[in-house]
PDB file of C-alpha atoms in Angstrom:
ATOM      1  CA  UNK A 230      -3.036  23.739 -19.244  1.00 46.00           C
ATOM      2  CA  UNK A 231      -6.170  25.100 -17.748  1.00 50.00           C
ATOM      3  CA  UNK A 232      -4.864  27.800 -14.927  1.00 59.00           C
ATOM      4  CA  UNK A 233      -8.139  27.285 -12.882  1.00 78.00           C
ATOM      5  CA  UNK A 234      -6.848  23.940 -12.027  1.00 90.00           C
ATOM      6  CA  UNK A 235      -3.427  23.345 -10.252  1.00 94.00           C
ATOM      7  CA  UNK A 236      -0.281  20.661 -10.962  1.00 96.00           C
ATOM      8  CA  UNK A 237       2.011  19.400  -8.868  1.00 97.00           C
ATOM      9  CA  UNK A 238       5.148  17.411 -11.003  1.00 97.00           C
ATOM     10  CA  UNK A 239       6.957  15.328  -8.508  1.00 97.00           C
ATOM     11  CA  UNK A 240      10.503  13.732 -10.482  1.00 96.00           C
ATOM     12  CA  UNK A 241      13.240  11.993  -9.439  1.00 95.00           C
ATOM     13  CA  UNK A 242      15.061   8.103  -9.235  1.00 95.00           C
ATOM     14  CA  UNK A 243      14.183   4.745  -7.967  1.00 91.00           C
ATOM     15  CA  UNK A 244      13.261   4.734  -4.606  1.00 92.00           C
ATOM     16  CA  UNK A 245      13.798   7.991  -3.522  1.00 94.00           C
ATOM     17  CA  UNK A 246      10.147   8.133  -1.687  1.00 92.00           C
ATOM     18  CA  UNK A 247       8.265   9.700  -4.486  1.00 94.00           C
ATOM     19  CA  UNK A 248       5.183   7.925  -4.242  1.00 91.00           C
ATOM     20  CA  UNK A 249       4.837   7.663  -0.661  1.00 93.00           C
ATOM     21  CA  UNK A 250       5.271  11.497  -0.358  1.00 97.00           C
ATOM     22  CA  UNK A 251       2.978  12.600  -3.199  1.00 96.00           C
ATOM     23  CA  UNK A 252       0.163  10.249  -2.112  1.00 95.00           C
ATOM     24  CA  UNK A 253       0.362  12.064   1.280  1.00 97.00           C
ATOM     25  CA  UNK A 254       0.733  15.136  -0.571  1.00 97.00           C
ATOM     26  CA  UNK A 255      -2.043  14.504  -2.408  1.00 96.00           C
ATOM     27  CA  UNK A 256      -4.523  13.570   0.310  1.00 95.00           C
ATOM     28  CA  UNK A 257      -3.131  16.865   2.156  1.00 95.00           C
ATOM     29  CA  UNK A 258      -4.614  18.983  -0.827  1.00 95.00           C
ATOM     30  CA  UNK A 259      -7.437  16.913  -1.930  1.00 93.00           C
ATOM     31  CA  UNK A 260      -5.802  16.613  -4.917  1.00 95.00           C
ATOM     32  CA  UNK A 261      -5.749  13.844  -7.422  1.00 93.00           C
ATOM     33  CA  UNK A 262      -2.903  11.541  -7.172  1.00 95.00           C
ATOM     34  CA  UNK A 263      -1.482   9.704  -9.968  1.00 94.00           C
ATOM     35  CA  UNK A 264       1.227   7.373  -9.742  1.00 93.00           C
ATOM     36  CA  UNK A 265       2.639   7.023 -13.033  1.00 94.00           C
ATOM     37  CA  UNK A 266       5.611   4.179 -12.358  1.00 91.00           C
ATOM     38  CA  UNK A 267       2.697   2.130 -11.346  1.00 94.00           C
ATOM     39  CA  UNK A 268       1.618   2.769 -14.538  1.00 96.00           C
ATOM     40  CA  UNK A 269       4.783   1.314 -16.526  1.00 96.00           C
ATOM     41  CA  UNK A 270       5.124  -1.301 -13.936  1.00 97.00           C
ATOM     42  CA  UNK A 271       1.490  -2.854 -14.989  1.00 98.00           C
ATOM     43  CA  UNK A 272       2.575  -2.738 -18.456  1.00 98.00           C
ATOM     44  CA  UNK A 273       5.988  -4.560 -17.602  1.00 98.00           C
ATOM     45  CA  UNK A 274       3.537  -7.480 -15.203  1.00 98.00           C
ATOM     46  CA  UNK A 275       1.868  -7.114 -18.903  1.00 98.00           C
ATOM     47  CA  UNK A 276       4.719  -8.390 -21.286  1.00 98.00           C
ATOM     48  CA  UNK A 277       5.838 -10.946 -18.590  1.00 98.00           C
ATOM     49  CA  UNK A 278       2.492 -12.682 -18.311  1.00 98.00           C
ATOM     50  CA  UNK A 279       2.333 -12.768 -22.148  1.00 98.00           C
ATOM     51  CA  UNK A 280       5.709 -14.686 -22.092  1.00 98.00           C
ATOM     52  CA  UNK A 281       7.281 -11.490 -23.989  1.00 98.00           C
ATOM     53  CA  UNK A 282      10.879 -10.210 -23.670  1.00 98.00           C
ATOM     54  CA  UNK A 283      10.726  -6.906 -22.007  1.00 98.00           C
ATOM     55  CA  UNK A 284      14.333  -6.629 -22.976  1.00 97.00           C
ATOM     56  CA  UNK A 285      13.062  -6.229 -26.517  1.00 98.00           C
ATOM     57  CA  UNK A 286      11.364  -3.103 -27.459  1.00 98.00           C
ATOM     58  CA  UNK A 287       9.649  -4.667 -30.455  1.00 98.00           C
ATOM     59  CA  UNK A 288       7.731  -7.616 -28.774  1.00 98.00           C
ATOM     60  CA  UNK A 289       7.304  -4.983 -25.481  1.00 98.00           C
ATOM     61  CA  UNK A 290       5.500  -2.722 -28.048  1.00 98.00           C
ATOM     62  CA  UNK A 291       2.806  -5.539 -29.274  1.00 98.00           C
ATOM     63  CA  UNK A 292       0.588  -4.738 -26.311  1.00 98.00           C
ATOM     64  CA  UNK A 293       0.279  -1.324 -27.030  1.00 98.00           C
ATOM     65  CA  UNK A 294      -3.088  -0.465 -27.218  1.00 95.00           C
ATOM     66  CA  UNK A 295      -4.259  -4.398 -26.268  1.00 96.00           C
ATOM     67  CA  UNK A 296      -4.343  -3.909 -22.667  1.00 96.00           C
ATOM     68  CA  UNK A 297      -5.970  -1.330 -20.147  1.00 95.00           C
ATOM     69  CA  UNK A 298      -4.120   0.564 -17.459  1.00 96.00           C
ATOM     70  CA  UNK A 299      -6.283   2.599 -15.546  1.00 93.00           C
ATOM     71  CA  UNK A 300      -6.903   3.284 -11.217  1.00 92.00           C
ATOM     72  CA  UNK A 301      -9.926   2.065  -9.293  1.00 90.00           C
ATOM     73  CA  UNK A 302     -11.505   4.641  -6.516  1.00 86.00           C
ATOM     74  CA  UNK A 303      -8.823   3.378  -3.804  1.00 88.00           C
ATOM     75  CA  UNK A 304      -5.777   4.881  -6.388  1.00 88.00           C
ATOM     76  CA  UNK A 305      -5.199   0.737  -6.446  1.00 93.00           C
ATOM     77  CA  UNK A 306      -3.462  -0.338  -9.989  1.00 96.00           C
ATOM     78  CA  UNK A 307      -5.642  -2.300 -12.376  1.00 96.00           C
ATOM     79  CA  UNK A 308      -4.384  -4.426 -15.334  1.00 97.00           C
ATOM     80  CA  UNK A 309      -7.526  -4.969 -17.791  1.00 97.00           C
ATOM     81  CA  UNK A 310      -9.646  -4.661 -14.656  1.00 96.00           C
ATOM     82  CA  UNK A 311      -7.633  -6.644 -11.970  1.00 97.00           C
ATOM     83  CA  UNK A 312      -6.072  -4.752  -9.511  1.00 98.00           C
ATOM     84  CA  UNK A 313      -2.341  -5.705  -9.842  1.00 98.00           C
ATOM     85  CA  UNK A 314      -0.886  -3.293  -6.583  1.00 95.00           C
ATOM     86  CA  UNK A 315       0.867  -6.327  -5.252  1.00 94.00           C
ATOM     87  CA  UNK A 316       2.004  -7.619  -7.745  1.00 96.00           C
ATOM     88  CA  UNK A 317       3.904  -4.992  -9.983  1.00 97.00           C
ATOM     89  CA  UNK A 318       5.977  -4.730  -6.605  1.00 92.00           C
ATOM     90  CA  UNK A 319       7.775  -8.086  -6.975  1.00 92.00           C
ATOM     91  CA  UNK A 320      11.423  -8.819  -7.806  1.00 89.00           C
ATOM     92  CA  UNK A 321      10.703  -9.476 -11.222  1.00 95.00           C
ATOM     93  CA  UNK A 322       8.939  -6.323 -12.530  1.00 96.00           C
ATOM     94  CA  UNK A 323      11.522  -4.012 -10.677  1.00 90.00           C
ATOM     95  CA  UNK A 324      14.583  -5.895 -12.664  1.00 90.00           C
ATOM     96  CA  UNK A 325      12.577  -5.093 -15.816  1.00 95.00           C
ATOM     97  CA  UNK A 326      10.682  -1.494 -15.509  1.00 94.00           C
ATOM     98  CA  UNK A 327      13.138   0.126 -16.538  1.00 90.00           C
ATOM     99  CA  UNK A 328      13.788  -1.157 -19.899  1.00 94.00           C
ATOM    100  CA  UNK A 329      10.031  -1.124 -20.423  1.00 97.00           C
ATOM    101  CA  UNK A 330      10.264   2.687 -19.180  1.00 92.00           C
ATOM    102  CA  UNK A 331      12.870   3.315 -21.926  1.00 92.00           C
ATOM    103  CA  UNK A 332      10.721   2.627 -25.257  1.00 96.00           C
ATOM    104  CA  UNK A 333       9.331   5.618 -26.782  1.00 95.00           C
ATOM    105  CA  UNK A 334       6.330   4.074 -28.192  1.00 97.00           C
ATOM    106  CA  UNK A 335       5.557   2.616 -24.998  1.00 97.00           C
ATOM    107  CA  UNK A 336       6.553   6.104 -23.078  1.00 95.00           C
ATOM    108  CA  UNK A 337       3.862   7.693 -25.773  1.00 95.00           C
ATOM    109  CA  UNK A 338       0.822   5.232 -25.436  1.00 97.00           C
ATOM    110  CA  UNK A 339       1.547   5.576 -21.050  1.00 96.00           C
ATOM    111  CA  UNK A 340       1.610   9.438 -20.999  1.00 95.00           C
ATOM    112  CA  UNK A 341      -0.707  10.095 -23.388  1.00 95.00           C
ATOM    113  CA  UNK A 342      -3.395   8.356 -20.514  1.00 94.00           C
ATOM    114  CA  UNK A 343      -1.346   9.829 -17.628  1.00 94.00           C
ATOM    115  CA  UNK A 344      -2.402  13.156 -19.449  1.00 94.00           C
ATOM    116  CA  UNK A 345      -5.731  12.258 -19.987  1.00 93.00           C
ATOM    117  CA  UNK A 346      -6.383  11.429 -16.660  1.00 91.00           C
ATOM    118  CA  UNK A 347      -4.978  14.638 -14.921  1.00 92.00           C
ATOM    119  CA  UNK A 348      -7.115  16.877 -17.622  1.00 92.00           C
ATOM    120  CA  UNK A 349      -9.629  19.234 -15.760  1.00 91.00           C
ATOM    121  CA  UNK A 350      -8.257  18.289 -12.103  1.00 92.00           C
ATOM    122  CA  UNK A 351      -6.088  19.075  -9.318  1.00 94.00           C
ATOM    123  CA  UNK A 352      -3.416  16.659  -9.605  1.00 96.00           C
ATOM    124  CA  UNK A 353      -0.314  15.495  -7.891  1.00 97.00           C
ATOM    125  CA  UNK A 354       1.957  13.241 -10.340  1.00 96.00           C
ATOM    126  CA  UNK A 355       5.194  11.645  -9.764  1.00 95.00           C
ATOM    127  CA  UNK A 356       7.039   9.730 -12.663  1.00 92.00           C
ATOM    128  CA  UNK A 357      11.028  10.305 -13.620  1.00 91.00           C
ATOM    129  CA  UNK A 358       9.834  12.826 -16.497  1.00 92.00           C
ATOM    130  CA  UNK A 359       6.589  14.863 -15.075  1.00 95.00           C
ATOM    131  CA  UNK A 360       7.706  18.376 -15.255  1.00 96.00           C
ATOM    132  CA  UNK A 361      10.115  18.083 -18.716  1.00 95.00           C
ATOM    133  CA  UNK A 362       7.736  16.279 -20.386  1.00 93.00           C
ATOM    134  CA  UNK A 363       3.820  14.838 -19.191  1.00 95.00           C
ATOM    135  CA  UNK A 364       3.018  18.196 -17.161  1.00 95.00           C
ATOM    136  CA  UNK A 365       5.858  20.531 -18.001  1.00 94.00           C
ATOM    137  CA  UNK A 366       3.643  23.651 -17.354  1.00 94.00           C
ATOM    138  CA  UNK A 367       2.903  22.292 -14.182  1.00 95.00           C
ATOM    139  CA  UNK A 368       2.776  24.981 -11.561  1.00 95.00           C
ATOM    140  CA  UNK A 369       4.506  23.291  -9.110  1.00 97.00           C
ATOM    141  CA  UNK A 370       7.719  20.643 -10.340  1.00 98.00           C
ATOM    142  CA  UNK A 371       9.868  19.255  -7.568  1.00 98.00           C
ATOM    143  CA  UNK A 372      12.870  16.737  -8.180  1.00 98.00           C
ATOM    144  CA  UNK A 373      13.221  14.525  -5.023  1.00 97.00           C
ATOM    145  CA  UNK A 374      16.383  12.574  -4.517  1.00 97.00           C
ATOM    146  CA  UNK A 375      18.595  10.738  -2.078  1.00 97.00           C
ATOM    147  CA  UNK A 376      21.509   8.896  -1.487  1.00 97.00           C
ATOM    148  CA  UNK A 377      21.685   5.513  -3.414  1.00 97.00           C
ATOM    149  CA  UNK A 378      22.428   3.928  -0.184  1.00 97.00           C
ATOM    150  CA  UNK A 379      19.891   5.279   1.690  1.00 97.00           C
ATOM    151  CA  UNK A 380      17.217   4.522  -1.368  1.00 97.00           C
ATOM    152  CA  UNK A 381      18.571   0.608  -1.287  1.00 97.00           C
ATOM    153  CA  UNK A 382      18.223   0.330   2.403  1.00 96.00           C
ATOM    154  CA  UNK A 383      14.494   2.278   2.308  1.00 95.00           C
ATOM    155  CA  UNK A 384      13.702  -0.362  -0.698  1.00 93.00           C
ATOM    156  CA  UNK A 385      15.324  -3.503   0.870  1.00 95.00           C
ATOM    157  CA  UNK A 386      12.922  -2.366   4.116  1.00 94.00           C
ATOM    158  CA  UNK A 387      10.123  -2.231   1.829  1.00 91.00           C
ATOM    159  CA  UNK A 388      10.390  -5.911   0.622  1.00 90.00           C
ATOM    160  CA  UNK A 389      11.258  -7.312   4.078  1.00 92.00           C
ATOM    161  CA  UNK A 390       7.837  -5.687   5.673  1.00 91.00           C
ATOM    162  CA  UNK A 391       6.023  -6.668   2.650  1.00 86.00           C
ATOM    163  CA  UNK A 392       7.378 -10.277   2.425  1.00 90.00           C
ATOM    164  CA  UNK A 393       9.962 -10.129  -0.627  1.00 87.00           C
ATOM    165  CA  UNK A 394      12.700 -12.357  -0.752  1.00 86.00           C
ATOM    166  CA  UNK A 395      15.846 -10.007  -0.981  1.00 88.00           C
ATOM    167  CA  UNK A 396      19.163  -8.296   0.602  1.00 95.00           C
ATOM    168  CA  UNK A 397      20.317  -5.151   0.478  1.00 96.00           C
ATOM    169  CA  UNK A 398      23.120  -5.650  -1.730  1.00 96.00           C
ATOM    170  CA  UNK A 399      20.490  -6.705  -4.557  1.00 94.00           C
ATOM    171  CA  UNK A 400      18.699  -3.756  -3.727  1.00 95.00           C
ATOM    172  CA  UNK A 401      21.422  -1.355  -4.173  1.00 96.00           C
ATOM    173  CA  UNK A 402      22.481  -2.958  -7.568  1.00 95.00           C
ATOM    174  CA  UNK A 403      18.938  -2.598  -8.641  1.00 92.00           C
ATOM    175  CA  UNK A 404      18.602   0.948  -7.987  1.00 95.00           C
ATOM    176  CA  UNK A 405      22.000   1.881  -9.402  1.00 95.00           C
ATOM    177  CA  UNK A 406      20.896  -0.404 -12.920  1.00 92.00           C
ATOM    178  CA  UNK A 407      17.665   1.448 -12.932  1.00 90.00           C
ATOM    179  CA  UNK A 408      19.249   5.089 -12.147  1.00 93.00           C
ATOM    180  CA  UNK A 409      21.804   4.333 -15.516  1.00 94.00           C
ATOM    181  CA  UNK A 410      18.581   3.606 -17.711  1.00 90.00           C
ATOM    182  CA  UNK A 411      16.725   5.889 -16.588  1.00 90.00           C
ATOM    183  CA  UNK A 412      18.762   8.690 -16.735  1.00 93.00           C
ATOM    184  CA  UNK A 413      20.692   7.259 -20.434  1.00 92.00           C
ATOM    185  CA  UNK A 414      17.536   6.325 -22.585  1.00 90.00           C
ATOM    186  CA  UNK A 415      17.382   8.296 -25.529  1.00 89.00           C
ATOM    187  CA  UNK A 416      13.875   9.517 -24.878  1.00 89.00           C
ATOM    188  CA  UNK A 417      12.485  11.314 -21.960  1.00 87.00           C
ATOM    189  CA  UNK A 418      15.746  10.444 -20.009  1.00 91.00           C
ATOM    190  CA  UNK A 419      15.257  10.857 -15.741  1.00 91.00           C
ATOM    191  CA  UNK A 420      16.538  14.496 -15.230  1.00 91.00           C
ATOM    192  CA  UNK A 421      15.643  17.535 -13.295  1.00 94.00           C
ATOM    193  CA  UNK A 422      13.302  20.317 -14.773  1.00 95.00           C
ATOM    194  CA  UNK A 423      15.098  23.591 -15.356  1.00 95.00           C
ATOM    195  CA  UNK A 424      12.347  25.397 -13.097  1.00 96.00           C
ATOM    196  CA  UNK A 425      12.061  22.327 -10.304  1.00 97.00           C
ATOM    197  CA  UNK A 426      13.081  22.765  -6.540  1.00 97.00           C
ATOM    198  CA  UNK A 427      15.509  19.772  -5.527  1.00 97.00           C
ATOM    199  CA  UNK A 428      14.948  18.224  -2.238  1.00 98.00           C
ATOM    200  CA  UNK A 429      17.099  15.876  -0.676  1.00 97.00           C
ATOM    201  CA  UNK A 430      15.278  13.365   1.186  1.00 96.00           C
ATOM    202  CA  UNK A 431      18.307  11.574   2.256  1.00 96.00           C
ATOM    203  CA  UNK A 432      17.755  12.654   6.302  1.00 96.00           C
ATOM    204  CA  UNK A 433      14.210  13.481   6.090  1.00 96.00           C
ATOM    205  CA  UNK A 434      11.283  11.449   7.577  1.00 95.00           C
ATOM    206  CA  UNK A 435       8.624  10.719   5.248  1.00 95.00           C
ATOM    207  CA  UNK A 436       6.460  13.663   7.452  1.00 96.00           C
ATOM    208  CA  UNK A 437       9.243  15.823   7.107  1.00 98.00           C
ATOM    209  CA  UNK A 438       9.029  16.018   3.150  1.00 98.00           C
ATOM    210  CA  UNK A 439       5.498  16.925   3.238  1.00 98.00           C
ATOM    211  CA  UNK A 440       5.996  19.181   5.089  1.00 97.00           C
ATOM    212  CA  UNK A 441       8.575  21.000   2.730  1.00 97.00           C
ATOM    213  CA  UNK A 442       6.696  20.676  -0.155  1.00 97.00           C
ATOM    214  CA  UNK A 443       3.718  22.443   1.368  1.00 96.00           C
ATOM    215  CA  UNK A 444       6.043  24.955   2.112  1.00 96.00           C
ATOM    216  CA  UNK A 445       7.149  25.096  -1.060  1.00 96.00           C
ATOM    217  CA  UNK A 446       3.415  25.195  -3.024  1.00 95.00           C
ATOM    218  CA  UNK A 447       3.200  28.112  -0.560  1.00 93.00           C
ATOM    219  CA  UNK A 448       5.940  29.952  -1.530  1.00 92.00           C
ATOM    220  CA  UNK A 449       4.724  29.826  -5.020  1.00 87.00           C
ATOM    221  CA  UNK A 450       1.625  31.730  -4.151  1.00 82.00           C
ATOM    222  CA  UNK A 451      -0.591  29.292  -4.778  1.00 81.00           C
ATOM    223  CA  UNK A 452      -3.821  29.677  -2.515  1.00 74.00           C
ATOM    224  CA  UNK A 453      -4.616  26.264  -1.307  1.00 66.00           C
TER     225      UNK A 453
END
């Protein structure tokens, strides 16, 4: 890693405010912000428009390398050039992410880009395995969690305001089906970094968890 440039690894489950934070994190620093689970949700929208099973790795792996994944000036997600922000948010893609998430091949092909777009920048990243594995000499790694209640009821909120058909019990499945993938696959499993700070977002406001992070970049000397 180049030391004149400066990486913060944001980790941790489904729901637990990750990209929200680091996005306002980012914007706080004038940092880059890249969002990978945006990332493997495009290429999960992917294999469902193509008719594929994402429940099989081998016809999940066929697009690797067909289709582009990349972010337009507004951080907005774009599938082969379409921006796809909405749409990698419904039902469907969130009941299949995961399994998507869990091929290595897949895993490979997504963070070799995620890498290649955070080389020469300031960058804040959030993902499930940013400081073990895409920037583990990050300067920076912080695991954010919460309780798997209050992550259902922050994602069942999330698809009310934003017009999703759900309930909270559906929610609260999901996220405990996503937090046994994530954290079984065999590679790049969902786990904190040995040198990451955990914070528990459980009773925090969003502002709140900014907050601490800054403090945290702070304490780690790091001249912003």
């Amino acid at each position: 890693m180049d030391k004149r440039y400066i990486s913060v690894a944001i980790d941790g489950p489904s729901a637990s405010g990750k990209s929200t934070v680091a996005k306002l994190l980012a914007s706080k620093l004038h940092f880059l912000y890249i969002d990978t689970g945006a990332m493997y949700r495009a290429y999960t929208l992917a294999v469902i428009n193509k008719g594929l099973d994402p429940k099989s790795e081998s016809e999940s792996n066929i697009l690797i390398g067909k289709i582009n994944i990349s972010f337009d000036d507004n951080n907005h997600i774009l599938l082969d050039g379409k921006d796809v922000s909405k749409e990698i948010r419904e039902n469907v893609v969130a009941d299949n992410v995961s399994y998507i998430a869990s091929y290595k091949e897949i895993r490979l092909f997504l963070v070799s880009l995620q890498q290649e777009i955070a080389k020469g920048k300031n960058v804040v990243m959030d993902g499930r395995d940013i400081g073990t594995y895409v920037l583990k000499d990050a300067q920076v790694k912080i695991f954010l969690c919460a309780k798997e209640e209050e992550r259902a009821r922050r994602r069942y909120l999330e698809n009310i305001e934003n017009g999703r058909e759900t309930s909270f019990e559906d929610c609260l499945a999901n996220i405990k089906k996503r937090d046994y993938i994530d954290s079984h696959r065999e590679f790049c499993p969902l786990k904190q970094a040995e040198d990451a700070i955990i914070l528990d977002s459980t009773d925090m406001k969003i502002e709140e968890v900014v907050e601490k992070m800054m403090e945290i970049i702070k304490e780690k000397g790091i001249e912003l």
